Coordinates of C-alpha atoms in Angstrom, one line a residue:
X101 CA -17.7 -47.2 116.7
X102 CA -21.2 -46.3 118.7
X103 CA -19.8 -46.6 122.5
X104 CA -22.2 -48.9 124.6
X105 CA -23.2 -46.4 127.4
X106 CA -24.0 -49.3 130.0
X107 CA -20.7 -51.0 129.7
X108 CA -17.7 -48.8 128.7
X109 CA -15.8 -47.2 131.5
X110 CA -16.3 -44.2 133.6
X111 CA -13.2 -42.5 131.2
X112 CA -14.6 -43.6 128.1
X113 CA -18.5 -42.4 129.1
X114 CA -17.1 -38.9 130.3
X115 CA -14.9 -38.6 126.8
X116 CA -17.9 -39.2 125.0
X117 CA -20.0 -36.7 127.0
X118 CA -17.1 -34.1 126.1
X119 CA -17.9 -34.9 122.4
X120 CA -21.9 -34.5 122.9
X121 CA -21.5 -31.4 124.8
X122 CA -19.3 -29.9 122.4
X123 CA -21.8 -30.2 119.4
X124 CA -22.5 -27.4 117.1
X125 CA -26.0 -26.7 118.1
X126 CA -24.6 -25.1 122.0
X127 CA -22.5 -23.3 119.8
X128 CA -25.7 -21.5 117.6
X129 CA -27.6 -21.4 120.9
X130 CA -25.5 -19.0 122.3
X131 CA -25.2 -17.0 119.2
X132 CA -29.0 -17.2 119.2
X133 CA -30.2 -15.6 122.4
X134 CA -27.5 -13.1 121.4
X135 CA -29.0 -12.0 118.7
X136 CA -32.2 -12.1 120.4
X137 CA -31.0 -9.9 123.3
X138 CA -30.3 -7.2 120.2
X139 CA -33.6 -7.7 118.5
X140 CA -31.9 -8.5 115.6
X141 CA -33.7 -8.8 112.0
X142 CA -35.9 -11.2 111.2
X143 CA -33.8 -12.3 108.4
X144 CA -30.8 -12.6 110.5
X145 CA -32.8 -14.7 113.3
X146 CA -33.8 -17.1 110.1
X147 CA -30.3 -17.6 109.1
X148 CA -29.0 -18.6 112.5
X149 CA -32.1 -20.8 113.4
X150 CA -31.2 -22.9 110.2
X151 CA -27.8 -23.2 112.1
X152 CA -29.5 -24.5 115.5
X153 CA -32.2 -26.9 113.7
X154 CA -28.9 -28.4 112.1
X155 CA -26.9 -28.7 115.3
X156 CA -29.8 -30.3 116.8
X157 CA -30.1 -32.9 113.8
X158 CA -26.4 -33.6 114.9
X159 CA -27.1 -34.2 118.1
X160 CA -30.8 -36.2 117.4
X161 CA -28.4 -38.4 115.4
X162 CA -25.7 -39.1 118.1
X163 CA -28.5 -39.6 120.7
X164 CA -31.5 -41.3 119.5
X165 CA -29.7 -44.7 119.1
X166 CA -28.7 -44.5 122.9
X167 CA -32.8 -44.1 123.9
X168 CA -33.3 -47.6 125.0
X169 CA -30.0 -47.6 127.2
X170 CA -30.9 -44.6 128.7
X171 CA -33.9 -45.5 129.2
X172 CA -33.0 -48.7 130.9
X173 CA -30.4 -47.0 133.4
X174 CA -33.3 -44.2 134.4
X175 CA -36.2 -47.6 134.8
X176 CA -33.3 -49.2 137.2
X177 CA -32.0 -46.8 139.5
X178 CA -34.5 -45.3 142.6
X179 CA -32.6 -41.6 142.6
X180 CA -33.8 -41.2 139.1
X181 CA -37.6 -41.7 139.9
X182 CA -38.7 -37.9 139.3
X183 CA -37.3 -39.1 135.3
X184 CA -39.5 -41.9 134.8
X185 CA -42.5 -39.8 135.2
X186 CA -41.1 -37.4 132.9
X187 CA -40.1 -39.7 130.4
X188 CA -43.5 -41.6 130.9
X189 CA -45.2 -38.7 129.5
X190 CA -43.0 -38.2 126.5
X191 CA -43.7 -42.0 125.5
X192 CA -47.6 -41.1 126.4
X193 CA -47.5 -37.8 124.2
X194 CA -45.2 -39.1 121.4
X195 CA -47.0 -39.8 117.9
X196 CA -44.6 -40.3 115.8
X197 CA -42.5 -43.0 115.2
X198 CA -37.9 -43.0 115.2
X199 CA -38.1 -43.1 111.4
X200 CA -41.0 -41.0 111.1
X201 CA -38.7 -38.2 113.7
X202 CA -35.4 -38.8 111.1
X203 CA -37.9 -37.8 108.4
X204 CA -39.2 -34.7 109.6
X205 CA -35.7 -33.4 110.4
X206 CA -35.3 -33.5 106.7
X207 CA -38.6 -31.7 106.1
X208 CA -40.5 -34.9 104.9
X209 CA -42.9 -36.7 106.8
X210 CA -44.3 -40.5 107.0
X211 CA -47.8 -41.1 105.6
X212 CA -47.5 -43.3 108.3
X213 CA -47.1 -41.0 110.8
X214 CA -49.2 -37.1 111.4
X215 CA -47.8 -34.3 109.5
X216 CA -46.3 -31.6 111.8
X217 CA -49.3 -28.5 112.2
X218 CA -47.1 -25.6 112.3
X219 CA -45.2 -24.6 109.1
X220 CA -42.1 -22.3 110.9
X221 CA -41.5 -20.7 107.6
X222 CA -44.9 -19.2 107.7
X223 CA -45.1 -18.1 111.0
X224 CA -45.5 -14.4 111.4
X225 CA -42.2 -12.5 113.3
X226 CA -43.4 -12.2 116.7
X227 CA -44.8 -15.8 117.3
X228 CA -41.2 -16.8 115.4
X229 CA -39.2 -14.9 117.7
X230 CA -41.0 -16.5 120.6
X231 CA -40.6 -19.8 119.1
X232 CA -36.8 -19.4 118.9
X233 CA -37.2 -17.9 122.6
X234 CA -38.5 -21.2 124.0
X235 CA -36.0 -23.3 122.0
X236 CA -32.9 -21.0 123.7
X237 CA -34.6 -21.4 126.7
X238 CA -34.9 -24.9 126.9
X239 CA -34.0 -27.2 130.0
X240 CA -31.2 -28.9 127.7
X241 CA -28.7 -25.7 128.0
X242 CA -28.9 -25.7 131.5
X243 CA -28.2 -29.6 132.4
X244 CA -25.7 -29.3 129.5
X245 CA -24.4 -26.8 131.5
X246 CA -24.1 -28.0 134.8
X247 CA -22.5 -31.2 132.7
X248 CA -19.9 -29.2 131.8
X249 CA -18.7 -28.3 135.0
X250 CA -19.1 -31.6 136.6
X251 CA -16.5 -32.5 134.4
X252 CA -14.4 -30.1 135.2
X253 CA -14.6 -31.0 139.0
X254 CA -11.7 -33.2 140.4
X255 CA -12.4 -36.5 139.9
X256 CA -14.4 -38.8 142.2
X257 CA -16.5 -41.7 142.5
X258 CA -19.2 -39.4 143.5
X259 CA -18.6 -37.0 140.6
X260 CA -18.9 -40.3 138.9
X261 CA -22.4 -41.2 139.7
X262 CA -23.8 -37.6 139.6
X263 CA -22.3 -37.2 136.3
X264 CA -23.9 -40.2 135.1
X265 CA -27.4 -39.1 136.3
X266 CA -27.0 -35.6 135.1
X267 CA -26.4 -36.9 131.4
X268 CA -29.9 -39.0 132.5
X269 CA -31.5 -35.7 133.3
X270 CA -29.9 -33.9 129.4
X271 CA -31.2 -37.1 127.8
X272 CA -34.6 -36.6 128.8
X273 CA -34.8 -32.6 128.1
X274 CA -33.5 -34.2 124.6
X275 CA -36.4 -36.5 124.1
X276 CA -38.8 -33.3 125.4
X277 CA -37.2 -31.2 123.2
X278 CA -38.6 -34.0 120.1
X279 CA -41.4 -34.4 121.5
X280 CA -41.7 -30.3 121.3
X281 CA -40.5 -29.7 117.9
X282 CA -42.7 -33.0 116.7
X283 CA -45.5 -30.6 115.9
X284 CA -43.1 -28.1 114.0
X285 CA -42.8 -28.5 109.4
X286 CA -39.5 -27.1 108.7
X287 CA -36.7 -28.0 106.4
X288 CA -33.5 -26.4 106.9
X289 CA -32.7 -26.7 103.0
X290 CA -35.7 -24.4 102.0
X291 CA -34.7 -21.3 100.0
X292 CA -30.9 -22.2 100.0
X293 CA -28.6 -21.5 96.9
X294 CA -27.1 -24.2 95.0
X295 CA -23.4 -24.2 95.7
X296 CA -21.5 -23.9 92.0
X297 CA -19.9 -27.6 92.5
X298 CA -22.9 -29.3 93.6
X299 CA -24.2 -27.2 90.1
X300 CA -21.6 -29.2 88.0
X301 CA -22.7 -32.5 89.6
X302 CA -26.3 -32.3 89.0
X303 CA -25.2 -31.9 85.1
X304 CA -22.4 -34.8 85.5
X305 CA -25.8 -36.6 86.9
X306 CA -28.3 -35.3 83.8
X307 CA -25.5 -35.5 81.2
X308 CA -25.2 -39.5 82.7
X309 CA -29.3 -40.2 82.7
X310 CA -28.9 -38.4 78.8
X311 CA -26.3 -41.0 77.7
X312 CA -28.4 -44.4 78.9
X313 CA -27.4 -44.2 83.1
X314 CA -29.5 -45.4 85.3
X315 CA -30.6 -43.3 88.3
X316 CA -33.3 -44.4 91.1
X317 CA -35.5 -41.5 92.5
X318 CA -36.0 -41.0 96.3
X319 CA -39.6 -43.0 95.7
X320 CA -37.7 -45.8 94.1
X321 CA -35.5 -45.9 97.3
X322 CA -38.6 -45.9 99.3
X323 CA -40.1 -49.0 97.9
X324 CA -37.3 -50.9 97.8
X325 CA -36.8 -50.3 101.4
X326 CA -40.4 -50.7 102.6
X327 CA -40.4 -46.8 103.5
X328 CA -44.0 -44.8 102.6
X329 CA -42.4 -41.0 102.1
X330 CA -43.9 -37.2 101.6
X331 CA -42.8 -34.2 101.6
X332 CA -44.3 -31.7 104.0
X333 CA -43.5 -28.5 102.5

């Protein structure tokens, strides 16, 4: 069940903070700016961003509901002023819309909404690596950081409230890091080989469609839903 951040209990928000500064994509990071501290291969940069871009879908999909909440806490409390202006200029900047963002982390786009300009499979290794340079470097890591070890202080009702304004502070490098990667076509799924059991399914599928089955494409989905979908890549 998704916890209500406004009403559950100072126990139950920092147990939920443990579980959203334990996700995968801290885990890649690290590995990341490892590998770019050994100016590692191209290839093997590749591989681990695939890694990070799916640890942040994880974490886009645990926090992106909790927006307006967030939002709402930061809008009410003076000592978080310095984050409305910041968040003021992701709204300003934003141009896309929440489905049109769950799209693109699935390399497809909205006709609705603009189509990100810059393809990262195409870009040449030097503007890559400082692509994946800025992303390590983000301000996330750091409040994620200093998250961490507010937890691990004694607790207080202090530690309390400077807890809960420090997860303010991560939420909003969150929604800059979106608004960042808004501009950026990729699809993690590009170039990947078929694993042999998801093989056999597809011909469980084909040899189901062959013997009168009915199967509804990803346009079909679409329609019925209202949704206007294309692929970027």
């Amino acid at each position: 069940m998704t916890p209500n951040i406004i009403k559950i209990t100072s126990q139950q928000f920092r147990d939920w903070v443990v579980s959203i500064v334990n996700e995968d994509i801290f885990i890649s990071r690290e590995r990341l700016t490892m590998l770019l501290a050994k100016n590692s291969p191209h290839e093997v940069l590749e591989e681990e961003f695939r890694e990070f871009f799916n640890g942040y879908y994880a974490l886009a999909l645990e926090l992106e509901e909790h927006e307006g909440s967030v939002l709402k806490i930061i809008k009410a409390t003076d000592a978080l002023t310095h984050l409305k202006h910041r968040v003021s200029a992701v709204e300003t900047q934003r141009k896309s819309s929440p489905l049109g963002r769950e799209a693109r982390r699935m390399g497809l786009s909205l006709h609705s909404d603009p189509v990100p300009e810059i393809k990262v499979a195409s870009l040449p290794t030097d503007e890559f690596q400082t692509l994946m340079q800025t992303l390590g470097n983000w301000q996330l890591f750091v409040s994620r950081e200093r998250l961490v070890k507010l937890m691990e202080t004694e607790k207080s009702i202090e530690i309390t409230e400077r807890l809960r304004a420090e997860f303010c502070e991560f939420f909003v490098c969150y929604l800059e890091l979106e608004l960042f990667l808004e501009n950026y076509d990729y699809d993690p799924d590009d170039g990947l080989e078929l694993r042999p059991e998801f093989i056999e399914e597809l011909e469980r599928e084909e040899e189901y469609i062959r013997s009168g089955g009915k199967m509804y494409t990803l346009e079909e989905v679409a329609e019925e839903l209202g949704i206007d979908l294309k692929c970027t890549n």
